[in-house]
C-alpha positions as a Markdown table, in Angstrom:
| # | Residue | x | y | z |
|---|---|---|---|---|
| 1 | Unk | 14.6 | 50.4 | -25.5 |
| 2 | Unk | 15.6 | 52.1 | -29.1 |
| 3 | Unk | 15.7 | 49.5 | -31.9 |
| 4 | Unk | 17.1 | 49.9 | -35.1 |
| 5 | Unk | 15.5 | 49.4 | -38.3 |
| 6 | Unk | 16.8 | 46.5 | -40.2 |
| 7 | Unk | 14.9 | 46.8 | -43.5 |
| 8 | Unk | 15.0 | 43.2 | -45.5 |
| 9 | Unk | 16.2 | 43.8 | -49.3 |
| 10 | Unk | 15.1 | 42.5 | -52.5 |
| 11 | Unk | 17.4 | 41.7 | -55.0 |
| 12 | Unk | 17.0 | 40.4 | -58.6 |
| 13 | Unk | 16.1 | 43.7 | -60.8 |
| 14 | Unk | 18.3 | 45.4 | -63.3 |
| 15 | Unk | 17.0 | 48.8 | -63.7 |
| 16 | Unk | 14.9 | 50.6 | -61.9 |
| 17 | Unk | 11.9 | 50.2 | -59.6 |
| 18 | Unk | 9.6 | 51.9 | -60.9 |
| 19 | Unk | 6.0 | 50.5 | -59.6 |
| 20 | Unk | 5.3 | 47.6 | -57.0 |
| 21 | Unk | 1.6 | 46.7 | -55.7 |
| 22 | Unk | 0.2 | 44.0 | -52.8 |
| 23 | Unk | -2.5 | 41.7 | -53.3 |
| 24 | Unk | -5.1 | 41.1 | -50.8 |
| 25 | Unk | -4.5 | 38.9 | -48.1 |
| 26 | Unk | -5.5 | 35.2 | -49.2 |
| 27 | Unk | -5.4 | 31.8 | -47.5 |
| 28 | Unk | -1.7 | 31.6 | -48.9 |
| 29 | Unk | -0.6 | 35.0 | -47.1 |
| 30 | Unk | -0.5 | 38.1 | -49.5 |
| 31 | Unk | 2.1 | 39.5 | -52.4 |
| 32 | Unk | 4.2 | 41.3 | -54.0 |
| 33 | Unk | 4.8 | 42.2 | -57.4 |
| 34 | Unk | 7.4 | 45.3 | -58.7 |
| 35 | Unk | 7.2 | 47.0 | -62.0 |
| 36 | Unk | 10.9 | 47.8 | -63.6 |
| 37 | Unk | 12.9 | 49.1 | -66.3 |
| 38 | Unk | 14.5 | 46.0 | -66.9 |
| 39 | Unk | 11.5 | 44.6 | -68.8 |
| 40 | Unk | 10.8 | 41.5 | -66.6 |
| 41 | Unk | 8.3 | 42.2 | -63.4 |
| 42 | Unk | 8.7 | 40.2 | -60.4 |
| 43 | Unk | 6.4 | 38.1 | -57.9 |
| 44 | Unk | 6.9 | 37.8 | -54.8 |
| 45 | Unk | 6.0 | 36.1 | -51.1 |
| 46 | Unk | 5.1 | 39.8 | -49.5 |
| 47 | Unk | 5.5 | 39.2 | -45.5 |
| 48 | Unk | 9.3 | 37.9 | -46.5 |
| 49 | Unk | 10.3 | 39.3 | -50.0 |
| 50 | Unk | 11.3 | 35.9 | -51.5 |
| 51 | Unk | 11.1 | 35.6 | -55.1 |
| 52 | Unk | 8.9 | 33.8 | -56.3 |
| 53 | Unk | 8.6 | 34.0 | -60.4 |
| 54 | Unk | 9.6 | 36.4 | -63.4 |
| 55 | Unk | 7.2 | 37.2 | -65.2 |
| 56 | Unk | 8.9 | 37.0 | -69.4 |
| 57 | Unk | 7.4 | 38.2 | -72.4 |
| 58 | Unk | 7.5 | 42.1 | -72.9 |
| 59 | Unk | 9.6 | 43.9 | -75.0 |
| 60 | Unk | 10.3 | 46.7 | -73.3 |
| 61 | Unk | 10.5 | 49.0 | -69.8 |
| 62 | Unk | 7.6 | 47.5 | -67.3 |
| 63 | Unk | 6.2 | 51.1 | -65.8 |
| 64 | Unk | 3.1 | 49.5 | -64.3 |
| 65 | Unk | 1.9 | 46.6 | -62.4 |
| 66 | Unk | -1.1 | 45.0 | -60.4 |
| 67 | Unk | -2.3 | 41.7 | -58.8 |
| 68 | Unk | -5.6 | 41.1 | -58.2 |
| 69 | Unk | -7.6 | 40.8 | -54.8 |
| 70 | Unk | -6.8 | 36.6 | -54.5 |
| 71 | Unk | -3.1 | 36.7 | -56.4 |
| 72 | Unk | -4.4 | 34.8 | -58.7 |
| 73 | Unk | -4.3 | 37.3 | -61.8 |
| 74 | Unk | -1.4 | 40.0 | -62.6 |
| 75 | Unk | -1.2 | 42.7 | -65.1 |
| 76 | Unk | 1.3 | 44.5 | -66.2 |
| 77 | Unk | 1.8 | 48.1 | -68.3 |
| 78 | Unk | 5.0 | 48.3 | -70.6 |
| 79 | Unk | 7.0 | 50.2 | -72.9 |
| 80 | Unk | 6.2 | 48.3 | -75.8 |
| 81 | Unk | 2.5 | 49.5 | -76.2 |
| 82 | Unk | 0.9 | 46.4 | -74.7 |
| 83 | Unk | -0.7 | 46.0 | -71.4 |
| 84 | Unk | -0.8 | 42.2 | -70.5 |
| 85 | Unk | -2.4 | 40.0 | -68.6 |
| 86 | Unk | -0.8 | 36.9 | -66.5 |
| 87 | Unk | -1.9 | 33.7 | -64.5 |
| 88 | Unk | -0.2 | 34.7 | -61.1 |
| 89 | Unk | 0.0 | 31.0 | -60.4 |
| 90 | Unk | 1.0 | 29.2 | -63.1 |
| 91 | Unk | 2.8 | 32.2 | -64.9 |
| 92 | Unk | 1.2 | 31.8 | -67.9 |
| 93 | Unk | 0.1 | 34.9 | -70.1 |
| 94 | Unk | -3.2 | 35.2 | -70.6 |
| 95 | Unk | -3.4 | 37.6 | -73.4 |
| 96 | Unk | -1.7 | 40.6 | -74.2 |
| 97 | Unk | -3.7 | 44.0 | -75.2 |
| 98 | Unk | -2.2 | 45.8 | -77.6 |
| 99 | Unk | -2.1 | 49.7 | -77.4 |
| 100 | Unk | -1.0 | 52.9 | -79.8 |
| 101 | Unk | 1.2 | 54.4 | -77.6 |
| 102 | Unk | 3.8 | 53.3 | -74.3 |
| 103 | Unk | 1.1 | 51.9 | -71.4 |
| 104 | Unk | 2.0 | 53.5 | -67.8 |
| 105 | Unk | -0.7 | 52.0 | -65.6 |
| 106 | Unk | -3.5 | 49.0 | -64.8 |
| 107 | Unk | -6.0 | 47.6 | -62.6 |
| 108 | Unk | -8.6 | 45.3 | -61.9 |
| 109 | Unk | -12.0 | 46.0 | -60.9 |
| 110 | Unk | -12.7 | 43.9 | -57.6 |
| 111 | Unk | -14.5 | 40.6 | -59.7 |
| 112 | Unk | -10.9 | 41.0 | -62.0 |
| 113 | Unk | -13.4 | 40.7 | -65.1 |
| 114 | Unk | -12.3 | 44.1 | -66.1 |
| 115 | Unk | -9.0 | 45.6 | -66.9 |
| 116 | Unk | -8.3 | 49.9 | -66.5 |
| 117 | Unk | -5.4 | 50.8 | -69.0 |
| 118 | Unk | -3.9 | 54.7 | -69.0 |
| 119 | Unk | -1.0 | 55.3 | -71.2 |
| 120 | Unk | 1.0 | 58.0 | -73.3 |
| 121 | Unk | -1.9 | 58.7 | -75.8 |
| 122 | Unk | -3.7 | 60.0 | -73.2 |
| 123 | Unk | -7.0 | 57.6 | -73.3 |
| 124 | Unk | -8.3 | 55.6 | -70.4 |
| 125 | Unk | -9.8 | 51.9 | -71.9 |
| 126 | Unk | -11.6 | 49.3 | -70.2 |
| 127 | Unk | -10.9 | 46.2 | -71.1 |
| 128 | Unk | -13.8 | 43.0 | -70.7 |
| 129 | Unk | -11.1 | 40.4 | -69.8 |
| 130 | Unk | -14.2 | 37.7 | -70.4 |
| 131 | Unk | -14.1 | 39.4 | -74.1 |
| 132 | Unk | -10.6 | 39.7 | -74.9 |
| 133 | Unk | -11.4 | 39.8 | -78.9 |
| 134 | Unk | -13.7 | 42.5 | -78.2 |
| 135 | Unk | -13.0 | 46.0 | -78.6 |
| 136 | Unk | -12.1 | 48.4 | -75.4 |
| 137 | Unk | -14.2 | 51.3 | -74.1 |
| 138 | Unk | -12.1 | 54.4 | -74.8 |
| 139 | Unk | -12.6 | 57.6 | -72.2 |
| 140 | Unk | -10.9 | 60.6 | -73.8 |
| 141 | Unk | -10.5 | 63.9 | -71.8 |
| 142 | Unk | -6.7 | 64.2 | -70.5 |
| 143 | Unk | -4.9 | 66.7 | -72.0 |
| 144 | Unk | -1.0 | 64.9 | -71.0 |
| 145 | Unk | -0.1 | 61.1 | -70.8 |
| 146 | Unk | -1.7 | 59.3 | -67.9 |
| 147 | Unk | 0.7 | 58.3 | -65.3 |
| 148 | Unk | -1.9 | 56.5 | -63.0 |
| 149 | Unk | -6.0 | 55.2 | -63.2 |
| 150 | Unk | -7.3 | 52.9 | -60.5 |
| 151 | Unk | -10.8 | 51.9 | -60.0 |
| 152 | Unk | -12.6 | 53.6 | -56.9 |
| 153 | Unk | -16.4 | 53.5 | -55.0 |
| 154 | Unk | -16.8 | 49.5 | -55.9 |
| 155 | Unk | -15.8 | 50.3 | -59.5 |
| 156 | Unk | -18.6 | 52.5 | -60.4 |
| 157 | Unk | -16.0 | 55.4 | -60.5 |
| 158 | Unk | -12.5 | 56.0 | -62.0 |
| 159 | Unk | -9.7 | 58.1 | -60.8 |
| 160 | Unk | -6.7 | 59.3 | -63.1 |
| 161 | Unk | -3.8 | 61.5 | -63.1 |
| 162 | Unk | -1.7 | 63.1 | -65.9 |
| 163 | Unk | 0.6 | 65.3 | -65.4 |
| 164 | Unk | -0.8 | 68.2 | -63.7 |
| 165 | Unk | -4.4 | 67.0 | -63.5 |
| 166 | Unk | -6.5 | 64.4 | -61.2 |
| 167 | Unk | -9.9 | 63.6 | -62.5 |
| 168 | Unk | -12.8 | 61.5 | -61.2 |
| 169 | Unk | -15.1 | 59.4 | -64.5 |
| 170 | Unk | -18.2 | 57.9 | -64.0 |
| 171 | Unk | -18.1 | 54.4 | -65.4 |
| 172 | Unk | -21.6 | 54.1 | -66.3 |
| 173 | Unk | -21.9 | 57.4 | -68.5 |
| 174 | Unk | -18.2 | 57.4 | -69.0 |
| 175 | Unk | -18.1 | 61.1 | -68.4 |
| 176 | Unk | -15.9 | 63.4 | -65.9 |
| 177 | Unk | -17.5 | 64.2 | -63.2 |
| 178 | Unk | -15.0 | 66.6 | -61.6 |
| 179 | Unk | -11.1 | 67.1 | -61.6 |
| 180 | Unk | -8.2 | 68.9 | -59.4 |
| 181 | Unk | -5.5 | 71.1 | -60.8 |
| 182 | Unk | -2.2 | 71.2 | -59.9 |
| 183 | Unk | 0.9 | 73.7 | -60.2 |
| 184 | Unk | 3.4 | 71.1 | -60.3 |
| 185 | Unk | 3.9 | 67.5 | -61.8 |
| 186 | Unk | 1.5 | 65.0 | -60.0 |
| 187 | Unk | 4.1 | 62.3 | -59.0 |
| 188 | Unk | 1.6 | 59.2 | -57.6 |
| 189 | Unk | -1.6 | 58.6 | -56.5 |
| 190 | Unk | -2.9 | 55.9 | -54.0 |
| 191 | Unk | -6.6 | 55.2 | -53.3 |
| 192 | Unk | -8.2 | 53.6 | -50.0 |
| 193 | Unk | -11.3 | 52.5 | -50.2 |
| 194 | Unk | -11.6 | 51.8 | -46.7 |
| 195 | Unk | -12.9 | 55.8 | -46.1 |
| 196 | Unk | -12.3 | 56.7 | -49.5 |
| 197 | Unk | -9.7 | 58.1 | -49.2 |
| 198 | Unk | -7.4 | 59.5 | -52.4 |
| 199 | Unk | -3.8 | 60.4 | -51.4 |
| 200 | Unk | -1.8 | 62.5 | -54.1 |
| 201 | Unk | 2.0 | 63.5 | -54.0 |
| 202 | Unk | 3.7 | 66.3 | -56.1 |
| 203 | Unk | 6.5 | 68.8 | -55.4 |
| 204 | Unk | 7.4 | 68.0 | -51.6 |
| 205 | Unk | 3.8 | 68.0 | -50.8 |
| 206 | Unk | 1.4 | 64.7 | -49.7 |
| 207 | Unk | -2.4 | 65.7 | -50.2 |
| 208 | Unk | -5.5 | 64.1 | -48.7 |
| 209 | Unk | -8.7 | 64.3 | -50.6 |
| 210 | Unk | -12.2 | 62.4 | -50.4 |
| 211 | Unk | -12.0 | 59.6 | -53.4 |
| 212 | Unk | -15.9 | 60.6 | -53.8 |
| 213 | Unk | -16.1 | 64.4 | -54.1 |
| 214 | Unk | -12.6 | 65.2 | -54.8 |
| 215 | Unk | -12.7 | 67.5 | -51.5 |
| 216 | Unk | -9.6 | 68.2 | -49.9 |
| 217 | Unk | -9.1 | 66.6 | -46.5 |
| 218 | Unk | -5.5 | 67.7 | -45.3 |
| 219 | Unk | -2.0 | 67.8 | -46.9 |
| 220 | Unk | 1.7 | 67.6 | -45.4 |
| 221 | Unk | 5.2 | 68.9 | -46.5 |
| 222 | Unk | 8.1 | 66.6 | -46.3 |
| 223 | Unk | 11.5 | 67.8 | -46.6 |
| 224 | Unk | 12.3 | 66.9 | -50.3 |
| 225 | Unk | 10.5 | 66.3 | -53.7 |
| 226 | Unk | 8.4 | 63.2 | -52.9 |
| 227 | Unk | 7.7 | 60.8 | -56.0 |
| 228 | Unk | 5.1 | 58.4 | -53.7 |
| 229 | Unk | 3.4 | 58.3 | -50.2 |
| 230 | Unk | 1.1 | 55.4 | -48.6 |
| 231 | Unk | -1.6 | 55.7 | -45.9 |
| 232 | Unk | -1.5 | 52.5 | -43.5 |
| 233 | Unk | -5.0 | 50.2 | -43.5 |
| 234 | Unk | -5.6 | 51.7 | -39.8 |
| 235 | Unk | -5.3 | 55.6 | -41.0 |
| 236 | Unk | -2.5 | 55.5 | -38.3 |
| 237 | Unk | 0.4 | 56.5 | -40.3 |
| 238 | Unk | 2.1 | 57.2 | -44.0 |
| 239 | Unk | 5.1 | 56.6 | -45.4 |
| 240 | Unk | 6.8 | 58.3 | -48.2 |
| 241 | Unk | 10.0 | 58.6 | -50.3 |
| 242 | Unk | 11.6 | 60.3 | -52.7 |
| 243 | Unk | 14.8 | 62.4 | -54.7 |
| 244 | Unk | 16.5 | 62.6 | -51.3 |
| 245 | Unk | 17.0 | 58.9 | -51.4 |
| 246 | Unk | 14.7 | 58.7 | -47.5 |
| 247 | Unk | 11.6 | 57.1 | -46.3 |
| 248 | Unk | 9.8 | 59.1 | -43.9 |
| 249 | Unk | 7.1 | 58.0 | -41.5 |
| 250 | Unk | 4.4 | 60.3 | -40.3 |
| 251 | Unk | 2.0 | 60.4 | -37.9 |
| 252 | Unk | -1.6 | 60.9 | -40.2 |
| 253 | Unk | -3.4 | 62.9 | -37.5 |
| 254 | Unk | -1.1 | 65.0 | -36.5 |
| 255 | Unk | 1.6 | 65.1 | -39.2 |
| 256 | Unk | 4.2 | 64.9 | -36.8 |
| 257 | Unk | 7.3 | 63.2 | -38.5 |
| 258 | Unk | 8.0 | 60.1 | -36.7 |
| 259 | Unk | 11.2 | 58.7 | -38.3 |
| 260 | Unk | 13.1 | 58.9 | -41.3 |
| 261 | Unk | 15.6 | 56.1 | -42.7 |
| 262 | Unk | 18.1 | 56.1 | -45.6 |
| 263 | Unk | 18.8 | 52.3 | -47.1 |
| 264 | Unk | 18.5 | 52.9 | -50.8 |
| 265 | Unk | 21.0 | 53.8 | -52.6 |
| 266 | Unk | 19.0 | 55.8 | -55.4 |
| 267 | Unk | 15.4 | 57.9 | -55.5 |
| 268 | Unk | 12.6 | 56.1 | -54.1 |
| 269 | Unk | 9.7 | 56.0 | -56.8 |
| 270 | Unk | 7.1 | 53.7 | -55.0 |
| 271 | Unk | 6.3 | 53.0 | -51.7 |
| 272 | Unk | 3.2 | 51.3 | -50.6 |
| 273 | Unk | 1.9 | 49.2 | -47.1 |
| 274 | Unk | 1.1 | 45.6 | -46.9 |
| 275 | Unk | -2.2 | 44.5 | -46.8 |
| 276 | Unk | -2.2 | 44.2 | -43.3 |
| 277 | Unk | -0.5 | 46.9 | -42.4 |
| 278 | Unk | 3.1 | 45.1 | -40.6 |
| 279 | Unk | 5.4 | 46.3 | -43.2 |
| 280 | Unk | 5.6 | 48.2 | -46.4 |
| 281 | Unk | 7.6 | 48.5 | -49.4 |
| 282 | Unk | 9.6 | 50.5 | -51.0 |
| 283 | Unk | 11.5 | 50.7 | -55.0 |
| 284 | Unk | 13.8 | 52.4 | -55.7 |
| 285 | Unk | 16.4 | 53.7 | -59.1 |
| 286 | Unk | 19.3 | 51.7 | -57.3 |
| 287 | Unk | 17.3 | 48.5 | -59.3 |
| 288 | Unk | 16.3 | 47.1 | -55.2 |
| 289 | Unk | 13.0 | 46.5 | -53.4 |
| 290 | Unk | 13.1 | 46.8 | -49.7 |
| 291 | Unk | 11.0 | 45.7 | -47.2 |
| 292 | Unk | 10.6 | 48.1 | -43.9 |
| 293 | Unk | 8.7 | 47.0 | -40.8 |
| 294 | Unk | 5.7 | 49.7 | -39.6 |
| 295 | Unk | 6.6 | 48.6 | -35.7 |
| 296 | Unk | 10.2 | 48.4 | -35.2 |
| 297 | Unk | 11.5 | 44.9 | -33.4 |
| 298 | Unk | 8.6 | 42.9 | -33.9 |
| 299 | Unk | 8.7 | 39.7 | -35.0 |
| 300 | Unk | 6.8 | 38.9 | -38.3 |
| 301 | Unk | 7.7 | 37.7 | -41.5 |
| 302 | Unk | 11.8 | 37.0 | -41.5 |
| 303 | Unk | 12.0 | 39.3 | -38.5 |
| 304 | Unk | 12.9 | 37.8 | -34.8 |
| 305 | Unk | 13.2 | 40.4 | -32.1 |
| 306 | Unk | 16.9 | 39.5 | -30.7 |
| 307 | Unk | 17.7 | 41.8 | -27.1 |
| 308 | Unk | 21.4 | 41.7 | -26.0 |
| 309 | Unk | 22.8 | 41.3 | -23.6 |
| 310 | Unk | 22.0 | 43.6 | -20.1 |
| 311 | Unk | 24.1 | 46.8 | -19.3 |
| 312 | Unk | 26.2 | 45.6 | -23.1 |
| 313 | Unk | 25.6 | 48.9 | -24.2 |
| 314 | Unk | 24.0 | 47.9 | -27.7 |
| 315 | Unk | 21.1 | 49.2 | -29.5 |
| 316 | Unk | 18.1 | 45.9 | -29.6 |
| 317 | Unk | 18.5 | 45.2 | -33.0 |
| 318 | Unk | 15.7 | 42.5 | -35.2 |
| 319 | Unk | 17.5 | 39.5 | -36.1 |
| 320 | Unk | 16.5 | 38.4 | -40.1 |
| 321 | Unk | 16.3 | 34.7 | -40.9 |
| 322 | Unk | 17.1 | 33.6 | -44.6 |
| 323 | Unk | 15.6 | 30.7 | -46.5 |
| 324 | Unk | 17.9 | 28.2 | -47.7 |
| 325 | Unk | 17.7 | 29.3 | -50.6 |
| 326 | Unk | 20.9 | 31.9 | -51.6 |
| 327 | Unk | 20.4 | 35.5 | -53.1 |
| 328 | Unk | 22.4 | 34.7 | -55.7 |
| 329 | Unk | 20.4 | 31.6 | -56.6 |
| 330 | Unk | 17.5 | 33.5 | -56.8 |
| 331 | Unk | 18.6 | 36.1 | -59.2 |
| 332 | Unk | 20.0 | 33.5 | -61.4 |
| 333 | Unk | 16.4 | 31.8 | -61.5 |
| 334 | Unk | 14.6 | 35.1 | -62.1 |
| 335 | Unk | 16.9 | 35.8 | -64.6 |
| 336 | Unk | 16.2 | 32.2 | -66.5 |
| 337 | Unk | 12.6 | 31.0 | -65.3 |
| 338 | Unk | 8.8 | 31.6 | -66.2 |
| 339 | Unk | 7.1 | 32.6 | -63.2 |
| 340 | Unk | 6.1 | 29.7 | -61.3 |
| 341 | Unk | 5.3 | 28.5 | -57.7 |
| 342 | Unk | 8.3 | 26.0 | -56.3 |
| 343 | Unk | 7.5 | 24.7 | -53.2 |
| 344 | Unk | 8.3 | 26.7 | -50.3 |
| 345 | Unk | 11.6 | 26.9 | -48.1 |
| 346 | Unk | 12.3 | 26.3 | -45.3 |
| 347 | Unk | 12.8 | 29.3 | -42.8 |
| 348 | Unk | 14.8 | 30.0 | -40.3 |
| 349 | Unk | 14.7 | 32.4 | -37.5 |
């Protein structure tokens, strides 16, 4: 029986979605935390999309942002030429790194002592988050401003991106140990470490390469400019968006485009899948997370598979269940409130 996709939104931004990442699954489920123009990134539950804090204090236009492996550490990249660094429980910041120049991009290294900070001024620094009065380690070598650095081979590695450049760093030497080239803008850059795989969009195309040697592994085309692409945990599938306002859905072996769906109302500039694979995300310039299930109709998270009635004609269509807990309430408390953990509602299916 067809079923239709029924993706759950996320409102709550202002401006633009511009980065969104998942934490590793942890004895309180996993989550969810979007980057934005607006200044003020969000936390929330990830299986469900409800909000869960705001995280105040920058200045300016949020363009990056992580959570650590157990949620309980965030860090953010921003406009306003500091990185920071949050309690992801309490909402608290922790400290707040300044830069010389607008920061795009963090991460932490798997034991979250260390923070990886790429900006406009074109310098990766490491930050010892145990040390915070101590001076960064600096990696010069990209030519453009970095748009994306994540750790890789249990952080004895680096990977970056500028605009037209990926490069691989050895962390001990802090030297380059190799780098692609591109003929077009390098629009995102995901890394599995399960495989080590590195998975790079520009133009319309979604490229494959080993994380360790750089070595291409296999590329698709999709039918417009893509700005982000994710490979699911089980190498099964990847998703990807873009200018043509779409996500598209492909099958990773073959390539073979398995669906397509239009719910955004804007470009999609970030798309990634959940820890565990059910769902993934997706933000977008119309200011809107939304949440997309990998296996149409089953039930998980807010999802309950509904089937009408025999010979009615209809399509099976997921039903979603809402928390108490109104839309509009939750936009006016992530509009006035630290980031903090109120206890959670009640769901119904």
């Amino acid at each position: 029986m067809a079923m239709r996709q029924t993706p759950l939104t996320c409102s709550g931004h202002t401006r633009p979605v511009v980065d969104l990442a998942f934490s590793g699954i942890t004895p309180y489920g996993y989550f969810l935390i979007s980057a934005c123009k607006d200044g003020k990134p969000m936390l929330r539950q990830g299986d469900t999309g409800d909000w869960i804090g705001t995280f105040l204090g920058h200045k300016g236009a949020v363009w990056g942002a992580t959570l650590n492996k157990d949620a309980t550490k965030a860090a953010t990249a921003a406009a306003d030429f500091t990185a920071k660094v949050w309690d992801a429980v309490s909402g608290d910041e922790l400290m707040t790194l300044a830069h010389k120049h607008i920061v795009k991009t963090v991460d932490f290294t798997q034991d979250s002592n260390y923070l990886l900070t790429g900006g406009q001024d074109k310098l990766l620094r490491i930050y010892d988050l145990n040390k915070p009065e101590a001076e960064p380690k600096e990696i010069s070598g990209h030519t453009s401003g970095i748009k994306k650095a994540l750790w890789c081979s249990e952080d004895k590695q680096i990977l970056s991106a500028d605009d037209k450049t990926v490069r691989l760093w050895d962390h001990a030497t802090m030297t380059e140990v190799k780098s692609l080239n591109f003929n077009m803008s390098v629009s995102s850059m995901e890394y599995i470490p399960e495989g080590e795989i590195l998975v790079i969009t520009y133009g319309r195309s979604i490229a494959f390469h080993s994380a360790v040697s750089l070595d291409p592994i296999k590329s698709f085309e999709a039918p417009a400019t893509i700005n982000s692409a994710s490979l699911h945990p089980e190498k099964e599938f990847l998703v990807a968006g873009g200018e043509d306002f779409k996500l598209y859905k492909y099958d990773y072996n073959s390539g073979e485009e398995l669906e397509s769906y239009k719910g955004h109302f804007g470009p999609i500039h970030c798309v990634r899948f959940s820890p565990d694979g059910e769902l993934y995300a997706s933000g977008s310039e119309d200011g809107t997370l939304r949440l997309w299930q990998t296996v149409v109709g089953k039930t998980y998270g807010l999802w309950k598979c509904v089937l009408p009635e025999e010979d009615s004609g209809e399509l099976a269509k997921p039903k979603i269940g809402f928390p108490e807990t109104t839309e509009e309430e939750l936009e006016i408390a992530s509009e006035n409130s630290d980031c903090i953990f109120p206890s959670a509602p009640d769901v119904k299916a």
